[in-house]
Tab-separated table of C-alpha atoms in Angstrom:
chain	number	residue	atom	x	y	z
A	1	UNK	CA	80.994	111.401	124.567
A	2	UNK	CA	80.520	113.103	127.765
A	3	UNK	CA	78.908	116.569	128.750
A	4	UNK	CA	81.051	119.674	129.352
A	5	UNK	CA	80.414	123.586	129.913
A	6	UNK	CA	81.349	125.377	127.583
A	7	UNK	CA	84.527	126.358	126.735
A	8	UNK	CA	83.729	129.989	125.652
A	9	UNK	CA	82.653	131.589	128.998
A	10	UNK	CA	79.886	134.171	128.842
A	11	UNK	CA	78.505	134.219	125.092
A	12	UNK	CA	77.860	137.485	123.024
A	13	UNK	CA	74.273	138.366	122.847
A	14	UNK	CA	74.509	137.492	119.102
A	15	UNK	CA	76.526	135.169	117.084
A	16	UNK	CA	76.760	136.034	113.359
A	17	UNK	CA	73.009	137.824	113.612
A	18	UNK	CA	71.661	134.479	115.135
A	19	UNK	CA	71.050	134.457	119.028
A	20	UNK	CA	74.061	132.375	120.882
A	21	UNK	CA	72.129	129.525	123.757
A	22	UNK	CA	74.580	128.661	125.784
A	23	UNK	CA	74.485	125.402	126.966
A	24	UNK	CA	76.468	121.789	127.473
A	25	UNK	CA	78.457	121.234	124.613
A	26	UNK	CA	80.219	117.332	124.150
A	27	UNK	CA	83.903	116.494	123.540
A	28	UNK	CA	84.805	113.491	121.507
A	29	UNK	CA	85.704	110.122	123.553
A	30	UNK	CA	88.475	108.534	121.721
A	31	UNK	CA	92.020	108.354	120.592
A	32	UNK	CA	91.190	112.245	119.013
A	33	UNK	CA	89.571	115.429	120.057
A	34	UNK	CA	87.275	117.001	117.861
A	35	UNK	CA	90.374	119.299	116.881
A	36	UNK	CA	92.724	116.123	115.508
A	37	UNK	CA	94.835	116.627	118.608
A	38	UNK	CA	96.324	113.513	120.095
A	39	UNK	CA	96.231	112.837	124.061
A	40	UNK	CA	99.547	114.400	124.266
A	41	UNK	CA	97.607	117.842	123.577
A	42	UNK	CA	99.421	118.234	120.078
A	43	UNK	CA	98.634	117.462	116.965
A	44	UNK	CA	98.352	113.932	115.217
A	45	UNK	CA	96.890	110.610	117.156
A	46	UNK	CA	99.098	108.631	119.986
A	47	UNK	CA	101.731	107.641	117.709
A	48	UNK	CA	102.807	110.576	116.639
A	49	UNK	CA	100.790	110.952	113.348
A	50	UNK	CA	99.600	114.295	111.896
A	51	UNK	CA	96.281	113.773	112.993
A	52	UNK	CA	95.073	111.008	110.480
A	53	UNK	CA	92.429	110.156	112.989
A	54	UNK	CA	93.145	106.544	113.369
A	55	UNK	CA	94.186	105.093	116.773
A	56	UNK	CA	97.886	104.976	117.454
A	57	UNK	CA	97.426	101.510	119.000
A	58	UNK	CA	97.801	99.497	116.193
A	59	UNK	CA	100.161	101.779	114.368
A	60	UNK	CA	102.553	100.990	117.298
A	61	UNK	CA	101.692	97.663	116.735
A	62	UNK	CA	102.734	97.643	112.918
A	63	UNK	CA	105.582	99.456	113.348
A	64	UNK	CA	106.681	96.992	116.126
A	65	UNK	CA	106.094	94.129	113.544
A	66	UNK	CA	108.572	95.657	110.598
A	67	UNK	CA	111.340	96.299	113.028
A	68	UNK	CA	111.055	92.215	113.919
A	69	UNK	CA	111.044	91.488	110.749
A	70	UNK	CA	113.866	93.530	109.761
A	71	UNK	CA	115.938	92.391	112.637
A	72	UNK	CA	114.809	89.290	111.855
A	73	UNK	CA	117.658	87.864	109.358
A	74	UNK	CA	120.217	88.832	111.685
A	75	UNK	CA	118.532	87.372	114.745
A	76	UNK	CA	118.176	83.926	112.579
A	77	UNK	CA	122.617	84.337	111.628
A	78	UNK	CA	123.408	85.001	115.286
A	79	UNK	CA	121.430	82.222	116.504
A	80	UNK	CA	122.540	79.768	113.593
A	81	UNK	CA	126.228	80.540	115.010
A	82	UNK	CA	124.820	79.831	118.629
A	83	UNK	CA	123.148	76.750	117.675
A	84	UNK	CA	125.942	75.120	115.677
A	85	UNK	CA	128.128	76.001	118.567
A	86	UNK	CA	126.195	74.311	121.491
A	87	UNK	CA	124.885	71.641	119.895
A	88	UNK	CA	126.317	67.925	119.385
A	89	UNK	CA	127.734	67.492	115.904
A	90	UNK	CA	124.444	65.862	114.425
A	91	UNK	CA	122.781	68.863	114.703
A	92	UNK	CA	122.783	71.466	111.660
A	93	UNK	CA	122.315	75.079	111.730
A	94	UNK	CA	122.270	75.262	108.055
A	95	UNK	CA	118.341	76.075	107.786
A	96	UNK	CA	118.365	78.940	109.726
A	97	UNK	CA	121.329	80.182	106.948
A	98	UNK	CA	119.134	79.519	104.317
A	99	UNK	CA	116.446	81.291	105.759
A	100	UNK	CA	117.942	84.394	106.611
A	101	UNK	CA	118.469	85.733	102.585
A	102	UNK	CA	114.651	84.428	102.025
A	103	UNK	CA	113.170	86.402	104.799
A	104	UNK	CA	115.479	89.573	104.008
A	105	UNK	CA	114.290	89.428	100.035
A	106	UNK	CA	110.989	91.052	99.897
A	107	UNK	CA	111.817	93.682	102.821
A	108	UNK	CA	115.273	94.574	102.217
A	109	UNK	CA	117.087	96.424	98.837
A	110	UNK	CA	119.268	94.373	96.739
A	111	UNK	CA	122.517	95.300	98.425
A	112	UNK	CA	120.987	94.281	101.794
A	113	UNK	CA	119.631	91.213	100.769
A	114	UNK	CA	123.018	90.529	99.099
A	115	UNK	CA	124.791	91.476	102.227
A	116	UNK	CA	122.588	89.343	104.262
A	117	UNK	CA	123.095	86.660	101.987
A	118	UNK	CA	126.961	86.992	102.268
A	119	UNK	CA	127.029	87.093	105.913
A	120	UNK	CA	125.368	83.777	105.999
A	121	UNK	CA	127.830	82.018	103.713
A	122	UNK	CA	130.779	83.862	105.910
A	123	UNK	CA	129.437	81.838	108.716
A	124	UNK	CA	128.876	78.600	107.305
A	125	UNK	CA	132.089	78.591	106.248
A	126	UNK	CA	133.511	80.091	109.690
A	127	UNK	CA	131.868	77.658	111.734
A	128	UNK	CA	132.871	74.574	109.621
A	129	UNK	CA	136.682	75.393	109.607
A	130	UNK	CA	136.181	75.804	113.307
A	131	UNK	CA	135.260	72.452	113.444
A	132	UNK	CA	138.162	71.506	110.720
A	133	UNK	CA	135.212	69.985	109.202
A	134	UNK	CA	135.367	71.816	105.878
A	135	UNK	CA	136.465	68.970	103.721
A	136	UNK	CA	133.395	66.315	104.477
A	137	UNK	CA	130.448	65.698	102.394
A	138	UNK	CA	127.603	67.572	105.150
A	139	UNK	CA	129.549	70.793	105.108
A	140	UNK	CA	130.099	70.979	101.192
A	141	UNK	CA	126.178	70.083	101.131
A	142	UNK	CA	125.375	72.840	103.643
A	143	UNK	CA	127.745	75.276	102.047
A	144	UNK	CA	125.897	74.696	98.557
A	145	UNK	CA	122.662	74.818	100.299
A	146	UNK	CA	123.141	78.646	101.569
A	147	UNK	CA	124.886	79.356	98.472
A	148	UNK	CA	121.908	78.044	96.144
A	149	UNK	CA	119.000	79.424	98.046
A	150	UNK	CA	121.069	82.801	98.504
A	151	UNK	CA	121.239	83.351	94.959
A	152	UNK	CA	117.422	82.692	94.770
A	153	UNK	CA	117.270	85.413	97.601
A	154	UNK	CA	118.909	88.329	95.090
A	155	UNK	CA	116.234	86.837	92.570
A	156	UNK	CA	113.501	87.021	93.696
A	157	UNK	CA	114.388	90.297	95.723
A	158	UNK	CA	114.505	91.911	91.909
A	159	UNK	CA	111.207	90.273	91.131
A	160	UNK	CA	109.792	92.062	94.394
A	161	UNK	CA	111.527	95.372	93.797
A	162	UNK	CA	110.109	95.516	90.095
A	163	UNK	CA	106.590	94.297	91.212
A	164	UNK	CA	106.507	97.062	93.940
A	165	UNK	CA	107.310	99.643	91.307
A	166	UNK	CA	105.287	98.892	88.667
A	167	UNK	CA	102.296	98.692	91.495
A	168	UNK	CA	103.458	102.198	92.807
A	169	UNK	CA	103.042	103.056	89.341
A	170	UNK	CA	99.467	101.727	89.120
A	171	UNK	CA	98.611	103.062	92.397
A	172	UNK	CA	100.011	106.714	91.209
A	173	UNK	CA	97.405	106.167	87.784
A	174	UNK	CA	94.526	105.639	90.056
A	175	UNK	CA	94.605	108.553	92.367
A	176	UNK	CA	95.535	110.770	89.237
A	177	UNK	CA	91.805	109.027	87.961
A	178	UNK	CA	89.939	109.624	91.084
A	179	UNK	CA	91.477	113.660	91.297
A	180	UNK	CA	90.695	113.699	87.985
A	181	UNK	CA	87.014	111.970	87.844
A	182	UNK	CA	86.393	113.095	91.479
A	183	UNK	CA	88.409	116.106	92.098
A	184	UNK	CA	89.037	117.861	95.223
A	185	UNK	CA	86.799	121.176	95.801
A	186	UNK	CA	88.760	124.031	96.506
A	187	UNK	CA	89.307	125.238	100.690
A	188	UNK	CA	87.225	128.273	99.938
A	189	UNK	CA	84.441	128.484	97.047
A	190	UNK	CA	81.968	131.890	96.497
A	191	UNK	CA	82.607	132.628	100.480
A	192	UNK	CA	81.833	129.619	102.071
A	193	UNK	CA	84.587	126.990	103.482
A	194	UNK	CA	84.739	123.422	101.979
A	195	UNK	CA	86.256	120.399	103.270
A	196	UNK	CA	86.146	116.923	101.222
A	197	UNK	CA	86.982	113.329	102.339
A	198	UNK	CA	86.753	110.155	100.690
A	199	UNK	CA	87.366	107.142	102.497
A	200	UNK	CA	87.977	104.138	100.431
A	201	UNK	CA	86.519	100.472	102.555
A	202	UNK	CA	89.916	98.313	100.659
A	203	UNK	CA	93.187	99.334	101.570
A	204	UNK	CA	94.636	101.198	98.736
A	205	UNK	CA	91.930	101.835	96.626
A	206	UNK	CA	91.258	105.189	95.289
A	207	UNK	CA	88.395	104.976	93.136
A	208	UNK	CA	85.213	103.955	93.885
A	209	UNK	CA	80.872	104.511	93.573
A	210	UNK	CA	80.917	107.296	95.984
A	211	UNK	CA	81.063	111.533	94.127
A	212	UNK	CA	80.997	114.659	95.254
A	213	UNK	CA	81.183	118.320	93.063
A	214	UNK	CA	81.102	122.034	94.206
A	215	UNK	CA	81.071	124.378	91.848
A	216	UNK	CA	80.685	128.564	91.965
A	217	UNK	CA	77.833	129.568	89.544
A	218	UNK	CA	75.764	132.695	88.261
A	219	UNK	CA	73.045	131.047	90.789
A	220	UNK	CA	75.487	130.751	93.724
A	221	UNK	CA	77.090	127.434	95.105
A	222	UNK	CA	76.062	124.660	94.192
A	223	UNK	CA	77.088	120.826	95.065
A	224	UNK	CA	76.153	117.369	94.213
A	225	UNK	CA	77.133	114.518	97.001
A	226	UNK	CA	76.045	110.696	95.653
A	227	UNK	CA	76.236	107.344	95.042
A	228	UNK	CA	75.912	104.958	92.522
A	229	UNK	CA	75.206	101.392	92.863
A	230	UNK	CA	77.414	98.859	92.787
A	231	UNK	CA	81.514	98.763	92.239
A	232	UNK	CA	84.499	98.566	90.046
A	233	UNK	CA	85.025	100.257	86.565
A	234	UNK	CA	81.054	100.288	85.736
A	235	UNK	CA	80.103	102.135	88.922
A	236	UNK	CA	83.299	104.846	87.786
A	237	UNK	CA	81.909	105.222	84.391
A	238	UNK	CA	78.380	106.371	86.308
A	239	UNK	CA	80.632	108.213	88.347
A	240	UNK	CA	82.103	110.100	85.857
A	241	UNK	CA	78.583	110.903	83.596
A	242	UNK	CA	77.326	112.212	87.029
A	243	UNK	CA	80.076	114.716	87.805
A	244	UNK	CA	80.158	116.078	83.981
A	245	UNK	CA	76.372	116.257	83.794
A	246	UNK	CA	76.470	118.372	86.814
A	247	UNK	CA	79.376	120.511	86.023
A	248	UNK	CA	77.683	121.952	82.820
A	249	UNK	CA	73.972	121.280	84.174
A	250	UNK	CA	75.343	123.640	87.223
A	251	UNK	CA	76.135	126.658	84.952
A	252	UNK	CA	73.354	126.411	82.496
A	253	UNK	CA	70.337	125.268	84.278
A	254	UNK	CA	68.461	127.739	86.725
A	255	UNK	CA	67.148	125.765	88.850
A	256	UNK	CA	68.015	123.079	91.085
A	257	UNK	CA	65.321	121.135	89.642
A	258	UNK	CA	66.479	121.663	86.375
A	259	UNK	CA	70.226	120.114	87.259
A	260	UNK	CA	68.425	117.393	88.742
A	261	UNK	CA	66.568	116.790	85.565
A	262	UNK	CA	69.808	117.226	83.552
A	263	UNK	CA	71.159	114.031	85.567
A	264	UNK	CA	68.224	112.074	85.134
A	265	UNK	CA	68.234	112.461	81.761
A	266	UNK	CA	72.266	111.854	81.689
A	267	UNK	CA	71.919	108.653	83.387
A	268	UNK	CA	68.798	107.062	81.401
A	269	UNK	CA	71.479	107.456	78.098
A	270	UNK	CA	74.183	105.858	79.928
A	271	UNK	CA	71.904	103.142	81.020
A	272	UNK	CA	70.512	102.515	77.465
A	273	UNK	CA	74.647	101.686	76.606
A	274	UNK	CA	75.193	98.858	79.159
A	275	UNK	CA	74.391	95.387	79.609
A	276	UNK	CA	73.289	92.693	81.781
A	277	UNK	CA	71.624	93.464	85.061
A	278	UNK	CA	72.972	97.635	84.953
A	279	UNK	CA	70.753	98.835	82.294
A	280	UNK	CA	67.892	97.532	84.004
A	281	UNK	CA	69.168	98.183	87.976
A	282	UNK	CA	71.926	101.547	87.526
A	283	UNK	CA	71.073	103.914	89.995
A	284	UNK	CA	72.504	106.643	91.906
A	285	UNK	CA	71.440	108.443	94.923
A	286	UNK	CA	72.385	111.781	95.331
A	287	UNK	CA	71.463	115.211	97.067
A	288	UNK	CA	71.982	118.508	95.522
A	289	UNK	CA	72.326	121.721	96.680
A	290	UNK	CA	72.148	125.018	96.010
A	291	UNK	CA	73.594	127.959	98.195
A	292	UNK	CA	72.701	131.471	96.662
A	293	UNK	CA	74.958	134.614	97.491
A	294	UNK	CA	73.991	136.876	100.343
A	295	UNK	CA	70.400	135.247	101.111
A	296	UNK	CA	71.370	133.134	104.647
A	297	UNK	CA	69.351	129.748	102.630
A	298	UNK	CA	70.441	126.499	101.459
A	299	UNK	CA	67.977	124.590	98.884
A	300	UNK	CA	68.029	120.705	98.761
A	301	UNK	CA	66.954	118.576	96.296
A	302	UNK	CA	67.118	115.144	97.721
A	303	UNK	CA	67.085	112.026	95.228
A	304	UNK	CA	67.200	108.922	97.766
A	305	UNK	CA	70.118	109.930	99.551
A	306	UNK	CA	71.011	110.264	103.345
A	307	UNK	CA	69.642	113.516	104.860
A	308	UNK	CA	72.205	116.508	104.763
A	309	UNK	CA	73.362	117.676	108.670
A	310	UNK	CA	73.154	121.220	109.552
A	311	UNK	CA	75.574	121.728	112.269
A	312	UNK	CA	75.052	125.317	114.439
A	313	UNK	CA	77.661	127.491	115.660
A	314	UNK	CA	76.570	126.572	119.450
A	315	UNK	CA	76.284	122.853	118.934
A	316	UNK	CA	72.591	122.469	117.551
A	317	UNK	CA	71.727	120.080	114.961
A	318	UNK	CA	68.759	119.741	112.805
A	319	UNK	CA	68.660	116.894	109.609
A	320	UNK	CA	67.362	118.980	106.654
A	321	UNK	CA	64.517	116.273	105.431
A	322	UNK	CA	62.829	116.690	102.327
A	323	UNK	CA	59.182	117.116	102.276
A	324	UNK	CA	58.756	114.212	100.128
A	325	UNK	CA	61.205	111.637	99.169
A	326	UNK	CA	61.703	110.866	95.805
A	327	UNK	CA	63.212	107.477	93.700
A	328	UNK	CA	67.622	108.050	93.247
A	329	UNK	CA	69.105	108.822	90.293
A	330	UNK	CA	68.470	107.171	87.267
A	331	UNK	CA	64.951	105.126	87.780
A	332	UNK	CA	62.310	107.582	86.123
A	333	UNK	CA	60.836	104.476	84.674
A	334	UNK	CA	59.329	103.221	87.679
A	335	UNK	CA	57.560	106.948	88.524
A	336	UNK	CA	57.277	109.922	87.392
A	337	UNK	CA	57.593	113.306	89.660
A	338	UNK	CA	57.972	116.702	89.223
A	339	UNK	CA	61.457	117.177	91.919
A	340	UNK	CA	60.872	120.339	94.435
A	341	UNK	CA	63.935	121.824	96.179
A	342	UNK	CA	62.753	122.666	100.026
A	343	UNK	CA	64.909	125.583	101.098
A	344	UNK	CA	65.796	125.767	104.653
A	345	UNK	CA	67.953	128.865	106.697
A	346	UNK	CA	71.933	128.487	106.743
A	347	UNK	CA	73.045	131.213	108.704
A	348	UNK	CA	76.643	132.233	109.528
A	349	UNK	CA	78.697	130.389	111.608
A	350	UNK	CA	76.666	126.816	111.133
A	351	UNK	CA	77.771	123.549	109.165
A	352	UNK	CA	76.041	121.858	106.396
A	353	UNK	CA	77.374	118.455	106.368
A	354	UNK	CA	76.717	115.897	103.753
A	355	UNK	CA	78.030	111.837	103.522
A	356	UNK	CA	77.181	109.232	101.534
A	357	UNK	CA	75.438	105.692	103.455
A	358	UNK	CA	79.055	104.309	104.493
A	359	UNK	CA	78.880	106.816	107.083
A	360	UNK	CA	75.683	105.888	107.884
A	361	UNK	CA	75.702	102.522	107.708
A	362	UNK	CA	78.529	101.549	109.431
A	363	UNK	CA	77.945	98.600	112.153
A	364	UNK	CA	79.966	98.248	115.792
A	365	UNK	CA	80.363	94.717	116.607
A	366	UNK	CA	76.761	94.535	117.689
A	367	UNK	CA	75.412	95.285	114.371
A	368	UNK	CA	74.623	98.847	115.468
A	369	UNK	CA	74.531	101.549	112.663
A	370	UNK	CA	76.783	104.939	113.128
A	371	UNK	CA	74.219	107.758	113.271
A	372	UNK	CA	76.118	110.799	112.907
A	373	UNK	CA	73.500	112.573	113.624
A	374	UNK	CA	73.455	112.053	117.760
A	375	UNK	CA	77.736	111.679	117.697
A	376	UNK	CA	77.525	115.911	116.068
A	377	UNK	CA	75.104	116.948	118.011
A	378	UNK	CA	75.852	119.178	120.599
A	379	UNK	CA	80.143	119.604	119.512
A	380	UNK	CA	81.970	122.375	118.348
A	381	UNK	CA	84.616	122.659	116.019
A	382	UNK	CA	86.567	124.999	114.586
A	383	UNK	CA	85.476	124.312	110.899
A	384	UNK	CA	84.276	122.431	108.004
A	385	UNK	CA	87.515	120.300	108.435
A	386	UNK	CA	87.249	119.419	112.067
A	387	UNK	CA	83.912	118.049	111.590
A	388	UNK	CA	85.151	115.257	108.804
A	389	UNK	CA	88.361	114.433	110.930
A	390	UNK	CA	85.908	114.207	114.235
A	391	UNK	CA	83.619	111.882	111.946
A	392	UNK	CA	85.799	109.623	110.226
A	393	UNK	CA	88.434	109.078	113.619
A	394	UNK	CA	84.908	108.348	115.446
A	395	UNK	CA	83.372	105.719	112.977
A	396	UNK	CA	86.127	103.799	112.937
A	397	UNK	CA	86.162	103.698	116.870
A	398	UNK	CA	82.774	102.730	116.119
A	399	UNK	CA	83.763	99.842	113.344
A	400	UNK	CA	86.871	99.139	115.506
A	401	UNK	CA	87.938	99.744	112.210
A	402	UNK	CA	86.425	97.427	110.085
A	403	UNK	CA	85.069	99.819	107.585
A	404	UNK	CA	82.998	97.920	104.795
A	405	UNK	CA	81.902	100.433	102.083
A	406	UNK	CA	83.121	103.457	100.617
A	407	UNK	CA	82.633	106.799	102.315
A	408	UNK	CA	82.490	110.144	100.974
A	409	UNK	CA	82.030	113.505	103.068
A	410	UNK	CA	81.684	116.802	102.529
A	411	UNK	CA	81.182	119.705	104.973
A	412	UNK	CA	80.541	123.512	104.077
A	413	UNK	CA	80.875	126.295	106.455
A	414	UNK	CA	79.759	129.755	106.435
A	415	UNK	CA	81.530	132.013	108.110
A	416	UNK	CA	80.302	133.930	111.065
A	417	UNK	CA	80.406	137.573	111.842
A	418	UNK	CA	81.747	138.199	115.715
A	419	UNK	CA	82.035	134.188	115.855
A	420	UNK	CA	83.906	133.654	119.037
A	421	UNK	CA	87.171	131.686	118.917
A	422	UNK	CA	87.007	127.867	119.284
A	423	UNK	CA	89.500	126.455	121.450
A	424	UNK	CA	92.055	123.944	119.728
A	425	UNK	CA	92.208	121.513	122.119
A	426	UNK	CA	89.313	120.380	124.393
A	427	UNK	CA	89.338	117.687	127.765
A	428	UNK	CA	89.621	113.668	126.827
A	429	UNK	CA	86.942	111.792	127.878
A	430	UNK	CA	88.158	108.050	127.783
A	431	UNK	CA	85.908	105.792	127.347
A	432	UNK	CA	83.953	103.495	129.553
């Protein structure tokens, strides 16, 4: 990042009722500003993207890659004729005939792949009554060669096709689980702005240990962002007990330290039910929060989780850390506390901002950990959103994208009274 002025000019005197200090604000470094506008000042990355916040550099790259493959077939025909042609008669093109149907199988549709297949028999054939060489033993041999392996082409082209539906069809089932286990908060809940991300480490995964819940009660807003240990279908299930105990625990208890309570207690039954080294080892760390209407406050209750991030309207930062830090989620039988929310000012205009440790923990090549902390401080955005695209396209500059565990962010915004407008678009800083 790199120091700027600011982009507003001369502040108001006040900025939602909280004084406005001017000062240096950053811009983000990087493929993205902290808007999601590409280089090209509009929005999506380099390539063209709707701002998905990953370079456009390898994108390029990948997209470069299919169109050689798909040309590929045809390059392998044309130079099968070529070779045949300037060749001495002991040479054979036929491999490069067979090969073209095989490659076009698992990348091309059935008529393509039988198309491809076609043209390669065409030009067997062609070339060997060319030579008036159809009749001998080597050309019948080639000619059954394409023919046989084309047929295996169309096969295994509907073994491919059927594979990739029935795995669109399991990939469809698992983000209908995670929206349903782990849905996504609404853009706007009791006044305040929302924005949720998860970021799953494996490519096409949906579901994982990471959680987050906001839900509108009688006692304001309140939210739950953890983290349960370990993966696959056990850490869901934990995933799933947490989410429901806080959804009712949210409406019914009055407290903050009662909801925290309610999942303690919600946890120690679903640990009593499993086996092996989870009954004696589930935990889940997890911060909750509570956001009453009309007071300008935001109470934490902070269960061995990363600290929460409040962001300012003028670029200020502060990490909202619990007076005392208590055991996660879930282990009550190694201690036994009394949990105390610690309340702390929210006032319009400013950012809470809450992740889970693959934020947190993610290393650059040097085994350096991402500390979102120093990358916010000092930035503007125009909202809750801006901050999670900023966050996400600059950890994986920082991973060179090489993310290892599951990430899940959320960032709530309240709203400012005479809050000047943010510019969309800010200077690139390249970096060093």
């Amino acid at each position: 990042m790199a120091d700027v002025d600011s982009p507003y000019g001369a502040a108001p005197a006040s900025l939602g009722g909280e004084r406005y200090r001017p000062h240096p604000v950053r811009t983000w470094a990087g493929e993205l500003t902290v808007a999601g506008y590409g280089r090209d000042g509009h929005g999506g990355d380099a390539s063209g993207g709707p701002g998905d916040g990953r370079s456009g550099v390898p994108q390029e790259s990948g997209r470069k890659t299919r169109r050689f493959v798909r040309a590929l077939p045809a390059l392998m025909i044309v130079g099968g004729i070529f070779f045949d042609a300037l060749t001495p008669d002991d040479f054979t093109s036929s491999p490069l005939f067979a090969a073209a149907p095989l490659v076009a199988a698992p990348f091309f549709s059935l008529a393509n792949t039988g198309l491809t297949a076609v043209a390669s028999i065409l030009a067997v054939l062609g070339l060997r009554v060319a030579d008036d060489e159809m009749t001998t033993v080597v050309a019948v041999t080639e000619l059954v060669t394409v023919l046989t392996v084309s047929v295996l082409a169309i096969l295994i082209n509907r073994v491919v096709r059927r594979s990739g539906r029935q795995l669109a069809s399991v990939r469809v089932i698992a983000e209908a689980a995670q929206r349903a286990v782990v849905p996504t908060p609404s853009d706007r809940i009791g006044g305040l702005e929302i924005a949720a991300r998860y970021e799953a480490a494996e490519a096409d995964a949906f579901i994982g240990g990471d959680l987050f819940a906001v839900q509108d009660t009688p006692y304001g807003v309140r939210l739950v962002v953890g983290d349960v240990r370990g993966k696959g279908l056990e850490a869901v299930e934990a995933v799933a007990v947490v989410v429901g105990a806080f959804r009712e625990a949210a409406e019914t208890e009055g407290s903050l330290e009662g909801v925290a309570q309610r999942l303690e207690r919600a946890l120690e039954r679903e640990g009593t039910r499993r086996d092996g080294l989870d009954a004696l080892e589930g935990f889940t760390t997890a911060v909750l929060a509570e956001i009453p209407r009309g007071e300008g406050v935001v109470r934490l209750v902070n269960r061995g989780h990363p600290e929460p991030l409040l962001l300012y309207a003028d670029g200020e930062l502060d990490v909202l850390e619990p007076e005392e830090f208590a055991l996660p989620l879930g282990m009550g039988d190694l201690g036994d506390w009394p949990d105390r929310a610690r309340e702390f000012t929210y006032p319009p205009g400013s950012t809470l901002v809450f992740y889970t440790d693959g934020l947190s923990e993610a290393r650059d090549q040097a085994g350096v950990f991402y500390d979102p902390a120093v990358r916010l401080r000092r930035s503007l955005f125009p909202g809750p959103e801006a901050v999670l695209d900023a966050l996400t396209s600059d950890v994986r500059v920082h991973t060179g994208g090489k993310q290892t565990d599951d990430m899940a962010l959320l960032a709530v915004g309240r709203p400012g009274v005479g809050q000047p407008g943010r510019r969309r678009t800010v200077e690139i800083v390249k970096r060093p």
